[in-house]
Amino acid sequence: MDIEEKLASYYKQMNRHFQSHGRTKDFTGHSSKVHSVGWNCNGRYLASCSFDKTVTIFTLDKDRLSKEQTMKGHSDSVDQLCWHPTNGNLLVTASGDRTVRVWDARGNGAKCTDVLSTKGENINICWSPNGNTIAVGNKEDLITFIDTRTYKITAEEQFKFEVNEISWNNTNDLFFLTNGHGCINILSYPDLKQIETLNAHPANCICIKFDPKGKYFATGSADALVSLWDLDELCCVRCFSRLDWPVRTISFSHDGQMLASASEDLFIDIAMVETGEQICEVPCSTPTFTVAWHPSEYLLAFACDDKDKHDRDAGTIKLFGLTNSS
């Protein structure tokens, strides 16, 4: 079977899969807007963080998320979270309270293990693939690097342009950031020397994700496009253009073959990475600002700007990919 036949077979397989596994279920997690969701490395836990200053941990049990605990400690909105790449119990959060908090999610005794003060209101965070470093960005476009073996700040980089999402590549030797000029800045790591600036979009470049196979990375922009980049060649190989609003969040499936993207459009687009074809749409009643594929199953967690019957933030987490017969 050649590559085109394999891709066609995968497309048919996943199209059939989501025809029978197209259900979305809601789970209450917070009392205000959910900013970020993320799975731990083994897919047992899903974490969410919110404007309500809390972090919630869910356990995945077949077709449902069971709320394990809500962790408090931040004194302002929690804007983003990230799990340790290999330790399924550790996660880190970035908050407007000018701190970074590290949490141990084990059992009912889950607790904050470290609090690190930073220079500004934090809005984005990522963990290096080797687990040794956390990078956190604030509203003043300062990125702070923290050694997780000592929990000491090892470097700070101030940028003169709007910094949006930040991420290492899968091999830990390059550091990427998206900026307000529509560019992708690539720095060498750990020396943080600028080595490349890619003119990716004509508008604000908002989010970036790397596929788990290390072949591609994708960016989402205010121009409503998702662009797919060959990591070795640093060239754009494909654009996804079904959304009409700024792309706020993207996520690759565990096999690297599907890409979910979302915005203020009332659906999440799930596309074939290699062809750009749409496999399915996930209906949403309100804008979506965070999506995350499960690390080993075809389950997509996401959160929308939902309201309850009193027009208050609902604080719900949604899980798509559940069997229709349940």
mmCIF file with all atom_site columns, C-alpha atoms in Angstrom, residues 217-311:
data_model
loop_
_atom_site.group_PDB
_atom_site.id
_atom_site.type_symbol
_atom_site.label_atom_id
_atom_site.label_alt_id
_atom_site.label_comp_id
_atom_site.label_asym_id
_atom_site.label_entity_id
_atom_site.label_seq_id
_atom_site.pdbx_PDB_ins_code
_atom_site.Cartn_x
_atom_site.Cartn_y
_atom_site.Cartn_z
_atom_site.occupancy
_atom_site.B_iso_or_equiv
_atom_site.pdbx_formal_charge
_atom_site.auth_seq_id
_atom_site.auth_comp_id
_atom_site.auth_asym_id
_atom_site.auth_atom_id
_atom_site.pdbx_PDB_model_num
ATOM 1  C CA . PHE A 1 217 ? 4.642   22.142 13.895 1.00 0.00 ? 217 PHE A CA 1
ATOM 2  C CA . ALA A 1 218 ? 1.522   24.226 13.380 1.00 0.00 ? 218 ALA A CA 1
ATOM 3  C CA . THR A 1 219 ? 0.597   27.830 14.115 1.00 0.00 ? 219 THR A CA 1
ATOM 4  C CA . GLY A 1 220 ? -2.737  29.582 14.405 1.00 0.00 ? 220 GLY A CA 1
ATOM 5  C CA . SER A 1 221 ? -3.235  33.237 13.574 1.00 0.00 ? 221 SER A CA 1
ATOM 6  C CA . ALA A 1 222 ? -5.595  36.185 13.748 1.00 0.00 ? 222 ALA A CA 1
ATOM 7  C CA . ASP A 1 223 ? -5.936  35.824 9.960  1.00 0.00 ? 223 ASP A CA 1
ATOM 8  C CA . ALA A 1 224 ? -8.119  32.740 10.710 1.00 0.00 ? 224 ALA A CA 1
ATOM 9  C CA . LEU A 1 225 ? -5.532  30.404 9.140  1.00 0.00 ? 225 LEU A CA 1
ATOM 10 C CA . VAL A 1 226 ? -3.663  27.448 10.572 1.00 0.00 ? 226 VAL A CA 1
ATOM 11 C CA . SER A 1 227 ? -0.304  26.912 8.892  1.00 0.00 ? 227 SER A CA 1
ATOM 12 C CA . LEU A 1 228 ? 1.598   23.616 8.950  1.00 0.00 ? 228 LEU A CA 1
ATOM 13 C CA . TRP A 1 229 ? 5.400   23.739 8.892  1.00 0.00 ? 229 TRP A CA 1
ATOM 14 C CA . ASP A 1 230 ? 8.018   21.140 8.046  1.00 0.00 ? 230 ASP A CA 1
ATOM 15 C CA . LEU A 1 231 ? 10.328  21.178 11.052 1.00 0.00 ? 231 LEU A CA 1
ATOM 16 C CA . ASP A 1 232 ? 13.471  20.158 9.162  1.00 0.00 ? 232 ASP A CA 1
ATOM 17 C CA . GLU A 1 233 ? 13.020  22.510 6.210  1.00 0.00 ? 233 GLU A CA 1
ATOM 18 C CA . LEU A 1 234 ? 11.296  25.315 8.176  1.00 0.00 ? 234 LEU A CA 1
ATOM 19 C CA . CYS A 1 235 ? 8.907   25.814 5.292  1.00 0.00 ? 235 CYS A CA 1
ATOM 20 C CA . CYS A 1 236 ? 5.122   26.044 5.254  1.00 0.00 ? 236 CYS A CA 1
ATOM 21 C CA . VAL A 1 237 ? 3.670   22.974 3.571  1.00 0.00 ? 237 VAL A CA 1
ATOM 22 C CA . ARG A 1 238 ? -0.068  23.517 4.022  1.00 0.00 ? 238 ARG A CA 1
ATOM 23 C CA . CYS A 1 239 ? -2.729  25.909 5.312  1.00 0.00 ? 239 CYS A CA 1
ATOM 24 C CA . PHE A 1 240 ? -6.085  25.072 6.857  1.00 0.00 ? 240 PHE A CA 1
ATOM 25 C CA . SER A 1 241 ? -8.692  27.730 6.122  1.00 0.00 ? 241 SER A CA 1
ATOM 26 C CA . ARG A 1 242 ? -12.114 26.573 7.278  1.00 0.00 ? 242 ARG A CA 1
ATOM 27 C CA . LEU A 1 243 ? -12.320 28.910 10.274 1.00 0.00 ? 243 LEU A CA 1
ATOM 28 C CA . ASP A 1 244 ? -13.478 32.528 9.899  1.00 0.00 ? 244 ASP A CA 1
ATOM 29 C CA . TRP A 1 245 ? -12.247 33.938 13.219 1.00 0.00 ? 245 TRP A CA 1
ATOM 30 C CA . PRO A 1 246 ? -8.761  34.237 14.813 1.00 0.00 ? 246 PRO A CA 1
ATOM 31 C CA . VAL A 1 247 ? -7.388  30.785 15.617 1.00 0.00 ? 247 VAL A CA 1
ATOM 32 C CA . ARG A 1 248 ? -6.957  30.606 19.391 1.00 0.00 ? 248 ARG A CA 1
ATOM 33 C CA . THR A 1 249 ? -5.936  27.015 19.997 1.00 0.00 ? 249 THR A CA 1
ATOM 34 C CA . ILE A 1 250 ? -4.635  23.946 18.134 1.00 0.00 ? 250 ILE A CA 1
ATOM 35 C CA . SER A 1 251 ? -3.712  20.368 19.065 1.00 0.00 ? 251 SER A CA 1
ATOM 36 C CA . PHE A 1 252 ? -2.259  17.321 17.282 1.00 0.00 ? 252 PHE A CA 1
ATOM 37 C CA . SER A 1 253 ? -3.672  13.846 17.877 1.00 0.00 ? 253 SER A CA 1
ATOM 38 C CA . HIS A 1 254 ? -1.390  11.260 19.496 1.00 0.00 ? 254 HIS A CA 1
ATOM 39 C CA . ASP A 1 255 ? -0.580  9.633  16.133 1.00 0.00 ? 255 ASP A CA 1
ATOM 40 C CA . GLY A 1 256 ? 0.287   13.010 14.592 1.00 0.00 ? 256 GLY A CA 1
ATOM 41 C CA . GLN A 1 257 ? -2.246  12.533 11.803 1.00 0.00 ? 257 GLN A CA 1
ATOM 42 C CA . MET A 1 258 ? -5.055  14.857 12.904 1.00 0.00 ? 258 MET A CA 1
ATOM 43 C CA . LEU A 1 259 ? -5.057  18.520 13.827 1.00 0.00 ? 259 LEU A CA 1
ATOM 44 C CA . ALA A 1 260 ? -7.829  20.171 15.826 1.00 0.00 ? 260 ALA A CA 1
ATOM 45 C CA . SER A 1 261 ? -8.205  23.948 15.612 1.00 0.00 ? 261 SER A CA 1
ATOM 46 C CA . ALA A 1 262 ? -10.709 26.300 17.212 1.00 0.00 ? 262 ALA A CA 1
ATOM 47 C CA . SER A 1 263 ? -11.728 29.934 17.412 1.00 0.00 ? 263 SER A CA 1
ATOM 48 C CA . GLU A 1 264 ? -14.876 31.981 17.900 1.00 0.00 ? 264 GLU A CA 1
ATOM 49 C CA . ASP A 1 265 ? -16.443 29.910 15.121 1.00 0.00 ? 265 ASP A CA 1
ATOM 50 C CA . LEU A 1 266 ? -19.126 27.628 16.505 1.00 0.00 ? 266 LEU A CA 1
ATOM 51 C CA . PHE A 1 267 ? -17.276 24.439 15.629 1.00 0.00 ? 267 PHE A CA 1
ATOM 52 C CA . ILE A 1 268 ? -13.889 22.817 16.114 1.00 0.00 ? 268 ILE A CA 1
ATOM 53 C CA . ASP A 1 269 ? -12.238 21.755 12.864 1.00 0.00 ? 269 ASP A CA 1
ATOM 54 C CA . ILE A 1 270 ? -10.591 18.322 12.846 1.00 0.00 ? 270 ILE A CA 1
ATOM 55 C CA . ALA A 1 271 ? -8.426  17.854 9.779  1.00 0.00 ? 271 ALA A CA 1
ATOM 56 C CA . MET A 1 272 ? -6.032  15.388 8.213  1.00 0.00 ? 272 MET A CA 1
ATOM 57 C CA . VAL A 1 273 ? -2.517  16.729 8.720  1.00 0.00 ? 273 VAL A CA 1
ATOM 58 C CA . GLU A 1 274 ? -1.099  15.301 5.477  1.00 0.00 ? 274 GLU A CA 1
ATOM 59 C CA . THR A 1 275 ? -3.910  16.347 3.136  1.00 0.00 ? 275 THR A CA 1
ATOM 60 C CA . GLY A 1 276 ? -5.805  19.161 4.863  1.00 0.00 ? 276 GLY A CA 1
ATOM 61 C CA . GLU A 1 277 ? -9.114  17.339 4.386  1.00 0.00 ? 277 GLU A CA 1
ATOM 62 C CA . GLN A 1 278 ? -11.702 17.796 7.087  1.00 0.00 ? 278 GLN A CA 1
ATOM 63 C CA . ILE A 1 279 ? -12.484 14.586 8.946  1.00 0.00 ? 279 ILE A CA 1
ATOM 64 C CA . CYS A 1 280 ? -15.258 16.079 11.079 1.00 0.00 ? 280 CYS A CA 1
ATOM 65 C CA . GLU A 1 281 ? -16.568 19.151 12.855 1.00 0.00 ? 281 GLU A CA 1
ATOM 66 C CA . VAL A 1 282 ? -17.274 19.327 16.576 1.00 0.00 ? 282 VAL A CA 1
ATOM 67 C CA . PRO A 1 283 ? -20.291 21.627 17.129 1.00 0.00 ? 283 PRO A CA 1
ATOM 68 C CA . CYS A 1 284 ? -19.951 24.350 19.789 1.00 0.00 ? 284 CYS A CA 1
ATOM 69 C CA . SER A 1 285 ? -22.548 26.840 20.998 1.00 0.00 ? 285 SER A CA 1
ATOM 70 C CA . THR A 1 286 ? -19.966 29.459 22.057 1.00 0.00 ? 286 THR A CA 1
ATOM 71 C CA . PRO A 1 287 ? -16.330 30.383 21.212 1.00 0.00 ? 287 PRO A CA 1
ATOM 72 C CA . THR A 1 288 ? -13.639 27.823 22.040 1.00 0.00 ? 288 THR A CA 1
ATOM 73 C CA . PHE A 1 289 ? -10.309 28.921 23.514 1.00 0.00 ? 289 PHE A CA 1
ATOM 74 C CA . THR A 1 290 ? -8.546  25.684 24.494 1.00 0.00 ? 290 THR A CA 1
ATOM 75 C CA . VAL A 1 291 ? -8.390  22.169 22.968 1.00 0.00 ? 291 VAL A CA 1
ATOM 76 C CA . ALA A 1 292 ? -6.246  19.140 23.846 1.00 0.00 ? 292 ALA A CA 1
ATOM 77 C CA . TRP A 1 293 ? -6.114  15.660 22.316 1.00 0.00 ? 293 TRP A CA 1
ATOM 78 C CA . HIS A 1 294 ? -5.659  12.705 24.669 1.00 0.00 ? 294 HIS A CA 1
ATOM 79 C CA . PRO A 1 295 ? -2.097  11.255 24.484 1.00 0.00 ? 295 PRO A CA 1
ATOM 80 C CA . SER A 1 296 ? -3.212  7.776  23.378 1.00 0.00 ? 296 SER A CA 1
ATOM 81 C CA . GLU A 1 297 ? -6.925  7.845  22.469 1.00 0.00 ? 297 GLU A CA 1
ATOM 82 C CA . TYR A 1 298 ? -9.113  9.723  19.993 1.00 0.00 ? 298 TYR A CA 1
ATOM 83 C CA . LEU A 1 299 ? -10.643 11.906 22.697 1.00 0.00 ? 299 LEU A CA 1
ATOM 84 C CA . LEU A 1 300 ? -10.590 15.694 22.540 1.00 0.00 ? 300 LEU A CA 1
ATOM 85 C CA . ALA A 1 301 ? -10.966 17.810 25.671 1.00 0.00 ? 301 ALA A CA 1
ATOM 86 C CA . PHE A 1 302 ? -11.953 21.444 25.217 1.00 0.00 ? 302 PHE A CA 1
ATOM 87 C CA . ALA A 1 303 ? -13.565 24.387 26.947 1.00 0.00 ? 303 ALA A CA 1
ATOM 88 C CA . CYS A 1 304 ? -15.835 27.110 25.601 1.00 0.00 ? 304 CYS A CA 1
ATOM 89 C CA . ASP A 1 305 ? -17.090 30.453 26.805 1.00 0.00 ? 305 ASP A CA 1
ATOM 90 C CA . ASP A 1 306 ? -20.252 28.802 28.141 1.00 0.00 ? 306 ASP A CA 1
ATOM 91 C CA . LYS A 1 307 ? -22.928 30.574 30.177 1.00 0.00 ? 307 LYS A CA 1
ATOM 92 C CA . ASP A 1 308 ? -25.504 29.110 32.551 1.00 0.00 ? 308 ASP A CA 1
ATOM 93 C CA . LYS A 1 309 ? -29.200 30.011 32.584 1.00 0.00 ? 309 LYS A CA 1
ATOM 94 C CA . HIS A 1 310 ? -28.414 33.116 34.648 1.00 0.00 ? 310 HIS A CA 1
ATOM 95 C CA . ASP A 1 311 ? -25.857 34.276 32.045 1.00 0.00 ? 311 ASP A CA 1
#
